[in-house]
mmCIF file of C-alpha atoms in Angstrom:
data_model
loop_
_atom_site.group_PDB
_atom_site.id
_atom_site.type_symbol
_atom_site.label_atom_id
_atom_site.label_comp_id
_atom_site.label_asym_id
_atom_site.label_seq_id
_atom_site.Cartn_x
_atom_site.Cartn_y
_atom_site.Cartn_z
ATOM 1 C CA MET A 235 -0.030 -0.025 -0.003
ATOM 2 C CA LYS A 236 2.858 2.369 0.985
ATOM 3 C CA ASP A 237 4.647 1.428 -2.140
ATOM 4 C CA TRP A 238 1.454 2.261 -4.230
ATOM 5 C CA LYS A 239 1.032 5.604 -2.592
ATOM 6 C CA GLY A 240 4.709 6.314 -3.102
ATOM 7 C CA LEU A 241 4.402 5.517 -6.710
ATOM 8 C CA LEU A 242 1.351 7.716 -7.043
ATOM 9 C CA LYS A 243 3.138 10.613 -5.493
ATOM 10 C CA LYS A 244 6.141 10.026 -7.601
ATOM 11 C CA HIS A 245 4.186 10.042 -10.852
ATOM 12 C CA ARG A 246 1.517 12.455 -9.897
ATOM 13 C CA LYS A 247 2.237 14.914 -12.514
ATOM 14 C CA VAL A 248 2.190 12.292 -15.179
ATOM 15 C CA ALA A 249 -1.071 11.042 -13.948
ATOM 16 C CA LEU A 250 -2.637 14.516 -13.975
ATOM 17 C CA LEU A 251 -1.168 15.228 -17.485
ATOM 18 C CA SER A 252 -2.822 11.974 -18.644
ATOM 19 C CA LEU A 253 -6.096 12.745 -17.076
ATOM 20 C CA PHE A 254 -6.038 16.181 -18.626
ATOM 21 C CA ALA A 255 -5.290 14.683 -22.009
ATOM 22 C CA ILE A 256 -8.222 12.203 -21.602
ATOM 23 C CA ILE A 257 -10.650 15.002 -20.602
ATOM 24 C CA VAL A 258 -9.542 17.191 -23.578
ATOM 25 C CA PHE A 259 -9.802 14.205 -26.038
ATOM 26 C CA ALA A 260 -13.381 13.527 -24.646
ATOM 27 C CA GLY A 261 -14.319 17.234 -25.062
ATOM 28 C CA PHE A 262 -13.044 17.274 -28.697
ATOM 29 C CA SER A 263 -15.021 14.120 -29.357
ATOM 30 C CA VAL A 264 -18.217 15.504 -27.987
ATOM 31 C CA THR A 265 -17.772 18.691 -29.853
ATOM 32 C CA SER A 266 -17.061 16.862 -33.054
ATOM 33 C CA ALA A 267 -20.066 14.783 -32.544
ATOM 34 C CA LEU A 268 -22.250 17.894 -32.008
ATOM 35 C CA HIS A 269 -20.857 19.446 -35.148
ATOM 36 C CA VAL A 270 -21.648 16.234 -37.107
ATOM 37 C CA ALA A 271 -25.220 16.138 -35.636
ATOM 38 C CA GLU A 272 -25.523 19.770 -36.548
ATOM 39 C CA ARG A 273 -24.409 19.289 -40.190
ATOM 40 C CA ARG A 274 -26.720 16.305 -40.551
ATOM 41 C CA ALA A 275 -29.732 18.394 -39.119
ATOM 42 C CA ALA A 276 -28.816 21.158 -41.562
ATOM 43 C CA GLN A 277 -28.693 18.607 -44.475
ATOM 44 C CA GLN A 278 -31.981 17.069 -43.419
ATOM 45 C CA SER A 279 -33.336 20.592 -43.155
ATOM 46 C CA GLN A 280 -32.238 21.564 -46.620
ATOM 47 C CA THR A 281 -33.601 18.208 -48.023
ATOM 48 C CA ALA A 282 -36.890 18.940 -46.583
ATOM 49 C CA SER A 283 -36.881 22.517 -47.916
ATOM 50 C CA ASP A 284 -35.912 21.287 -51.346
ATOM 51 C CA ALA A 285 -38.618 18.774 -51.238
ATOM 52 C CA ALA A 286 -41.185 21.367 -50.130
ATOM 53 C CA GLY A 287 -39.894 23.632 -53.000
ATOM 54 C CA SER A 288 -40.367 20.718 -55.356
ATOM 55 C CA ASP A 289 -43.858 20.131 -54.053
ATOM 56 C CA SER A 290 -44.552 23.835 -54.427
ATOM 57 C CA GLY A 291 -43.418 23.605 -58.000
ATOM 58 C CA LYS A 292 -45.726 20.773 -58.705
ATOM 59 C CA THR A 293 -48.511 22.680 -57.185
ATOM 60 C CA ALA A 294 -47.672 25.762 -59.195
ATOM 61 C CA GLY A 295 -47.795 23.628 -62.234
ATOM 62 C CA ALA A 296 -51.153 22.214 -61.297
ATOM 63 C CA SER A 297 -52.419 25.696 -60.767
ATOM 64 C CA GLU A 298 -51.219 26.608 -64.334
ATOM 65 C CA ALA A 299 -52.971 23.639 -65.672
ATOM 66 C CA GLU A 300 -56.281 24.464 -63.891
ATOM 67 C CA LYS A 301 -56.276 27.841 -65.764
ATOM 68 C CA THR A 302 -57.353 25.831 -68.816
ATOM 69 C CA SER A 303 -60.405 24.345 -66.953
ATOM 70 C CA LEU A 304 -63.906 25.826 -67.089
ATOM 71 C CA THR A 305 -64.685 28.759 -64.932
ATOM 72 C CA GLU A 306 -67.843 28.879 -62.919
ATOM 73 C CA SER A 307 -69.225 31.439 -65.257
ATOM 74 C CA GLN A 308 -68.582 29.077 -68.271
ATOM 75 C CA LYS A 309 -70.226 26.252 -66.441
ATOM 76 C CA LYS A 310 -73.346 28.314 -65.848
ATOM 77 C CA LEU A 311 -73.459 29.323 -69.386
ATOM 78 C CA ILE A 312 -73.219 25.730 -70.617
ATOM 79 C CA LYS A 313 -75.987 24.611 -68.179
ATOM 80 C CA ALA A 314 -78.203 27.273 -69.579
ATOM 81 C CA TYR A 315 -77.841 26.241 -73.314
ATOM 82 C CA ASP A 316 -81.040 25.997 -75.308
ATOM 83 C CA SER A 317 -81.749 23.491 -77.997
ATOM 84 C CA LYS A 318 -80.513 25.662 -80.872
ATOM 85 C CA THR A 319 -77.047 26.407 -79.206
ATOM 86 C CA ARG A 320 -76.561 22.812 -78.441
ATOM 87 C CA LYS A 321 -77.275 22.017 -82.104
ATOM 88 C CA LEU A 322 -74.850 24.699 -83.234
ATOM 89 C CA ILE A 323 -72.141 23.198 -81.058
ATOM 90 C CA GLU A 324 -72.811 19.845 -82.578
ATOM 91 C CA THR A 325 -72.419 21.380 -85.932
ATOM 92 C CA LEU A 326 -68.972 22.898 -84.910
ATOM 93 C CA CYS A 327 -67.936 19.502 -83.513
ATOM 94 C CA ALA A 328 -68.854 17.621 -86.672
ATOM 95 C CA GLY A 329 -65.637 18.525 -88.710
ATOM 96 C CA VAL A 330 -62.138 19.936 -88.590
ATOM 97 C CA TRP A 331 -61.753 23.547 -89.279
ATOM 98 C CA SER A 332 -58.585 24.446 -91.082
ATOM 99 C CA ALA A 333 -56.831 27.353 -92.780
ATOM 100 C CA SER A 334 -53.539 27.924 -94.676
ATOM 101 C CA ASP A 335 -53.901 24.440 -96.194
ATOM 102 C CA GLY A 336 -54.148 22.541 -92.921
ATOM 103 C CA LYS A 337 -51.192 24.309 -91.084
ATOM 104 C CA TYR A 338 -53.749 25.795 -88.831
ATOM 105 C CA THR A 339 -56.662 23.678 -87.636
ATOM 106 C CA VAL A 340 -59.328 23.933 -84.909
ATOM 107 C CA ARG A 341 -61.335 20.905 -83.575
ATOM 108 C CA PHE A 342 -64.292 21.612 -81.347
ATOM 109 C CA TYR A 343 -65.534 19.557 -78.519
ATOM 110 C CA ASP A 344 -68.447 20.137 -76.086
ATOM 111 C CA ASP A 345 -66.686 22.552 -73.736
ATOM 112 C CA HIS A 346 -63.354 23.157 -75.239
ATOM 113 C CA TYR A 347 -61.470 23.446 -78.650
ATOM 114 C CA VAL A 348 -58.065 22.198 -79.711
ATOM 115 C CA GLU A 349 -56.032 24.477 -81.893
ATOM 116 C CA THR A 350 -53.007 23.153 -83.917
ATOM 117 C CA VAL A 351 -50.443 25.489 -85.381
ATOM 118 C CA ASN A 352 -47.793 23.746 -87.486
ATOM 119 C CA GLY A 353 -48.250 20.582 -85.513
ATOM 120 C CA GLU A 354 -48.312 22.214 -82.103
ATOM 121 C CA GLU A 355 -51.551 21.693 -80.074
ATOM 122 C CA THR A 356 -53.142 23.991 -77.500
ATOM 123 C CA SER A 357 -56.385 23.415 -75.703
ATOM 124 C CA HIS A 358 -58.865 26.263 -74.768
ATOM 125 C CA PRO A 359 -62.075 26.034 -72.696
ATOM 126 C CA PHE A 360 -65.085 27.830 -74.073
ATOM 127 C CA ALA A 361 -68.730 28.562 -73.514
ATOM 128 C CA ILE A 362 -71.210 30.352 -75.746
ATOM 129 C CA SER A 363 -72.705 33.352 -74.039
ATOM 130 C CA ALA A 364 -74.904 34.623 -76.919
ATOM 131 C CA CYS A 365 -75.771 33.653 -80.570
ATOM 132 C CA GLU A 366 -77.720 35.475 -83.120
ATOM 133 C CA PHE A 367 -78.969 33.089 -85.985
ATOM 134 C CA GLY A 368 -79.576 34.619 -89.463
ATOM 135 C CA ASN A 369 -79.541 34.089 -93.119
ATOM 136 C CA ASN A 370 -79.577 35.946 -96.421
ATOM 137 C CA GLY A 371 -83.034 34.858 -97.351
ATOM 138 C CA SER A 372 -81.971 32.129 -99.691
ATOM 139 C CA ASP A 373 -79.031 29.586 -99.571
ATOM 140 C CA THR A 374 -76.695 31.225 -96.925
ATOM 141 C CA GLU A 375 -76.852 30.844 -93.194
ATOM 142 C CA VAL A 376 -75.002 33.478 -91.252
ATOM 143 C CA ASP A 377 -74.693 33.226 -87.326
ATOM 144 C CA THR A 378 -72.950 35.526 -85.023
ATOM 145 C CA ILE A 379 -71.586 33.812 -81.945
ATOM 146 C CA ALA A 380 -70.039 35.208 -78.647
ATOM 147 C CA PHE A 381 -67.473 32.792 -77.159
ATOM 148 C CA GLU A 382 -66.253 33.141 -73.609
ATOM 149 C CA THR A 383 -62.769 31.542 -73.651
ATOM 150 C CA ASP A 384 -59.707 31.482 -71.326
ATOM 151 C CA ALA A 385 -58.264 34.430 -73.195
ATOM 152 C CA GLY A 386 -61.429 36.620 -73.188
ATOM 153 C CA THR A 387 -64.656 37.211 -75.077
ATOM 154 C CA TYR A 388 -64.532 36.811 -78.813
ATOM 155 C CA ILE A 389 -67.116 37.169 -81.568
ATOM 156 C CA ALA A 390 -67.221 34.588 -84.332
ATOM 157 C CA THR A 391 -69.063 34.454 -87.686
ATOM 158 C CA TYR A 392 -70.305 31.041 -88.784
ATOM 159 C CA THR A 393 -71.215 30.995 -92.468
ATOM 160 C CA LEU A 394 -72.842 27.988 -94.285
ATOM 161 C CA VAL A 395 -73.478 28.007 -98.000
ATOM 162 C CA LYS A 396 -76.111 25.350 -98.385
ATOM 163 C CA SER A 397 -75.743 22.919 -101.242
ATOM 164 C CA ALA A 398 -78.374 23.261 -104.079
ATOM 165 C CA ASP A 399 -79.510 19.679 -103.712
ATOM 166 C CA SER A 400 -79.240 19.252 -100.011
ATOM 167 C CA ALA A 401 -77.421 16.089 -100.658
ATOM 168 C CA SER A 402 -74.129 17.367 -99.003
ATOM 169 C CA ALA A 403 -73.479 19.413 -95.928
ATOM 170 C CA GLY A 404 -72.546 22.523 -97.942
ATOM 171 C CA GLN A 405 -69.551 24.912 -97.554
ATOM 172 C CA ALA A 406 -69.061 26.040 -93.968
ATOM 173 C CA SER A 407 -66.433 28.569 -92.652
ATOM 174 C CA LEU A 408 -65.778 30.166 -89.235
ATOM 175 C CA LEU A 409 -64.122 33.503 -88.684
ATOM 176 C CA SER A 410 -62.956 34.641 -85.349
ATOM 177 C CA GLY A 411 -60.223 36.678 -83.489
ATOM 178 C CA MET A 412 -59.841 33.778 -81.046
ATOM 179 C CA PHE A 413 -57.940 31.674 -83.558
ATOM 180 C CA ALA A 414 -54.235 31.996 -84.462
ATOM 181 C CA LEU A 415 -55.226 33.422 -87.823
ATOM 182 C CA PRO A 416 -57.703 36.020 -86.745
ATOM 183 C CA ASN A 417 -58.421 37.575 -90.164
ATOM 184 C CA THR A 418 -58.758 34.270 -92.040
ATOM 185 C CA ALA A 419 -61.933 32.231 -92.418
ATOM 186 C CA TYR A 420 -61.408 28.575 -91.427
ATOM 187 C CA GLN A 421 -63.081 26.161 -93.643
ATOM 188 C CA ARG A 422 -64.749 22.980 -92.462
ATOM 189 C CA SER A 423 -63.003 19.879 -93.732
ATOM 190 C CA ASP A 424 -64.373 16.478 -93.531
ATOM 191 C CA ALA A 425 -61.231 14.292 -93.509
ATOM 192 C CA VAL A 426 -61.087 11.196 -95.592
ATOM 193 C CA GLU A 427 -61.441 7.863 -93.629
ATOM 194 C CA LYS A 428 -58.166 6.594 -94.988
ATOM 195 C CA ILE A 429 -55.299 8.333 -96.711
ATOM 196 C CA ALA A 430 -54.048 6.873 -99.952
ATOM 197 C CA VAL A 431 -50.410 5.937 -99.583
ATOM 198 C CA GLU A 432 -48.587 5.809 -102.968
ATOM 199 C CA GLY A 433 -44.931 5.084 -104.103
ATOM 200 C CA LEU A 434 -43.773 2.646 -101.479
ATOM 201 C CA ASP A 435 -41.857 -0.237 -102.869
ATOM 202 C CA GLY A 436 -41.697 -3.721 -101.257
ATOM 203 C CA GLU A 437 -38.512 -3.051 -99.126
ATOM 204 C CA ALA A 438 -39.927 0.183 -97.756
ATOM 205 C CA LYS A 439 -43.223 -1.420 -96.844
ATOM 206 C CA GLY A 440 -41.392 -4.050 -94.902
ATOM 207 C CA LEU A 441 -39.432 -1.391 -93.019
ATOM 208 C CA LEU A 442 -42.618 0.545 -91.963
ATOM 209 C CA GLY A 443 -44.189 -2.544 -90.199
ATOM 210 C CA ASP A 444 -47.862 -3.623 -90.742
ATOM 211 C CA GLN A 445 -49.220 -1.558 -93.634
ATOM 212 C CA ASP A 446 -52.712 -1.391 -92.313
ATOM 213 C CA ALA A 447 -51.469 -0.061 -88.931
ATOM 214 C CA PHE A 448 -49.347 2.508 -90.578
ATOM 215 C CA VAL A 449 -52.139 3.747 -92.968
ATOM 216 C CA ASP A 450 -54.609 3.921 -89.961
ATOM 217 C CA ALA A 451 -51.974 5.885 -87.920
ATOM 218 C CA LEU A 452 -51.256 8.269 -90.756
ATOM 219 C CA SER A 453 -54.893 8.901 -91.516
ATOM 220 C CA ARG A 454 -55.767 9.698 -87.914
ATOM 221 C CA TRP A 455 -52.862 12.228 -87.778
ATOM 222 C CA CYS A 456 -53.931 13.824 -91.045
ATOM 223 C CA SER A 457 -57.501 14.135 -90.000
ATOM 224 C CA THR A 458 -56.431 16.620 -87.318
ATOM 225 C CA HIS A 459 -53.431 18.323 -88.945
ATOM 226 C CA TYR A 460 -54.220 18.240 -92.660
ATOM 227 C CA PRO A 461 -57.795 17.281 -92.840
ATOM 228 C CA SER A 462 -57.873 18.205 -96.690
ATOM 229 C CA ALA A 463 -55.309 15.636 -97.570
ATOM 230 C CA VAL A 464 -56.529 12.576 -99.523
ATOM 231 C CA LYS A 465 -53.043 11.095 -100.607
ATOM 232 C CA ALA A 466 -49.451 10.713 -99.183
ATOM 233 C CA THR A 467 -46.749 10.096 -101.702
ATOM 234 C CA TRP A 468 -43.397 8.524 -100.445
ATOM 235 C CA ASN A 469 -40.117 10.454 -101.343
ATOM 236 C CA LYS A 470 -38.086 7.454 -101.795
ATOM 237 C CA ASN A 471 -35.622 8.191 -98.908
ATOM 238 C CA VAL A 472 -35.104 6.106 -95.724
ATOM 239 C CA THR A 473 -32.805 6.450 -92.823
ATOM 240 C CA ILE A 474 -32.408 3.459 -90.392
ATOM 241 C CA ASP A 475 -30.885 3.631 -86.962
ATOM 242 C CA TYR A 476 -30.200 0.000 -86.265
ATOM 243 C CA ASP A 477 -28.987 0.577 -82.705
ATOM 244 C CA LYS A 478 -32.185 2.266 -81.702
ATOM 245 C CA GLY A 479 -34.439 0.436 -84.113
ATOM 246 C CA LEU A 480 -35.779 3.545 -85.796
ATOM 247 C CA VAL A 481 -36.944 3.998 -89.436
ATOM 248 C CA VAL A 482 -37.318 7.568 -90.582
ATOM 249 C CA THR A 483 -38.725 8.609 -93.980
ATOM 250 C CA ALA A 484 -41.075 11.212 -95.505
ATOM 251 C CA PHE A 485 -44.248 11.644 -97.453
ATOM 252 C CA THR A 486 -45.717 14.421 -99.591
ATOM 253 C CA LEU A 487 -49.398 15.248 -98.831
ATOM 254 C CA SER A 488 -51.884 16.153 -101.456
ATOM 255 C CA SER A 489 -55.407 17.129 -101.715
ATOM 256 C CA ASP A 490 -55.487 16.207 -105.387
ATOM 257 C CA GLU A 491 -56.408 12.585 -106.061
ATOM 258 C CA SER A 492 -54.974 12.690 -109.548
ATOM 259 C CA ASP A 493 -51.456 14.057 -109.142
ATOM 260 C CA GLY A 494 -49.190 12.885 -106.206
ATOM 261 C CA SER A 495 -46.958 15.902 -106.505
ATOM 262 C CA ALA A 496 -49.912 18.447 -106.258
ATOM 263 C CA SER A 497 -49.952 20.521 -103.087
ATOM 264 C CA LEU A 498 -52.785 21.303 -100.825
ATOM 265 C CA THR A 499 -54.644 24.151 -102.387
ATOM 266 C CA GLY A 500 -52.840 27.489 -102.436
ATOM 267 C CA SER A 501 -49.521 27.022 -100.639
ATOM 268 C CA ALA A 502 -46.300 24.887 -100.618
ATOM 269 C CA THR A 503 -46.673 21.261 -100.622
ATOM 270 C CA PRO A 504 -46.516 19.923 -97.045
ATOM 271 C CA VAL A 505 -43.947 17.230 -96.406
ATOM 272 C CA ILE A 506 -44.242 15.184 -93.256
ATOM 273 C CA THR A 507 -41.694 13.182 -91.577
ATOM 274 C CA VAL A 508 -42.457 9.541 -90.271
ATOM 275 C CA THR A 509 -40.589 7.834 -87.560
ATOM 276 C CA TYR A 510 -41.426 4.209 -86.963
ATOM 277 C CA ASP A 511 -40.117 2.530 -83.854
ATOM 278 C CA GLN A 512 -39.513 -1.046 -84.550
ATOM 279 C CA ASN A 513 -39.215 -1.999 -80.880
ATOM 280 C CA ASP A 514 -42.844 -1.235 -80.005
ATOM 281 C CA SER A 515 -44.372 -0.853 -83.627
ATOM 282 C CA THR A 516 -45.414 2.836 -83.051
ATOM 283 C CA TYR A 517 -45.447 5.823 -85.458
ATOM 284 C CA LYS A 518 -44.532 9.525 -84.803
ATOM 285 C CA PHE A 519 -45.413 12.178 -87.350
ATOM 286 C CA SER A 520 -44.045 15.712 -87.694
ATOM 287 C CA VAL A 521 -43.925 18.577 -90.306
#
């Protein structure tokens, strides 16, 4: 025991220094742990903030999307439609309205219309707030329509020149400042059920997959974008991306059934690009 006490006295300074070193080390460890915890908390807080910002962005996006939905005022107008107004909307929905040889089109639905400009589509809600029906006393119907849209109130003039024998729908046009071409009358075009595809050789037909599926897809696209087209003539060029399984080619559209090189009335001949994905047998069309 005496030896132990003597040894402790003899090395007292060393023991105190060691104890001090242990305390300092423990203090630094605790401080370091606190700093790590603080950094982690800050990171978690930033992550939560980023997530909140992301959610906020999604909400903002949703709000922007909601701007294209019907307003309460439009809903009330639609609910109050009389039979003549409903019949007029059915007439508007019956065909595709196009201008500049199909580069500009409008397709109506019950409560919105879809406008296409050079292949780009935008949707607009609408309601009819007033309509004045009239005619010239003989073969022409002229109706003045007030449209409530997401961009404001617009007046449109619907004109129908009735056919002499009443066997056809007649020639109809629609003129309004709510369209991309405000000073141009959009003509009603009844798209053909199936586009005539000409010029394809056997090899090209094989590269474009099932021919019936191709013609159906092309006809559906043209019915919206180029409703006056009746024929598509192959330009005899094909590009193949073997790695991605893509086949790219082009067709010239025509509203003239007799001449494959003829343009749609009054402007340059539209040429569309066709991309066929061999992986999932789908088609994409662009101007």
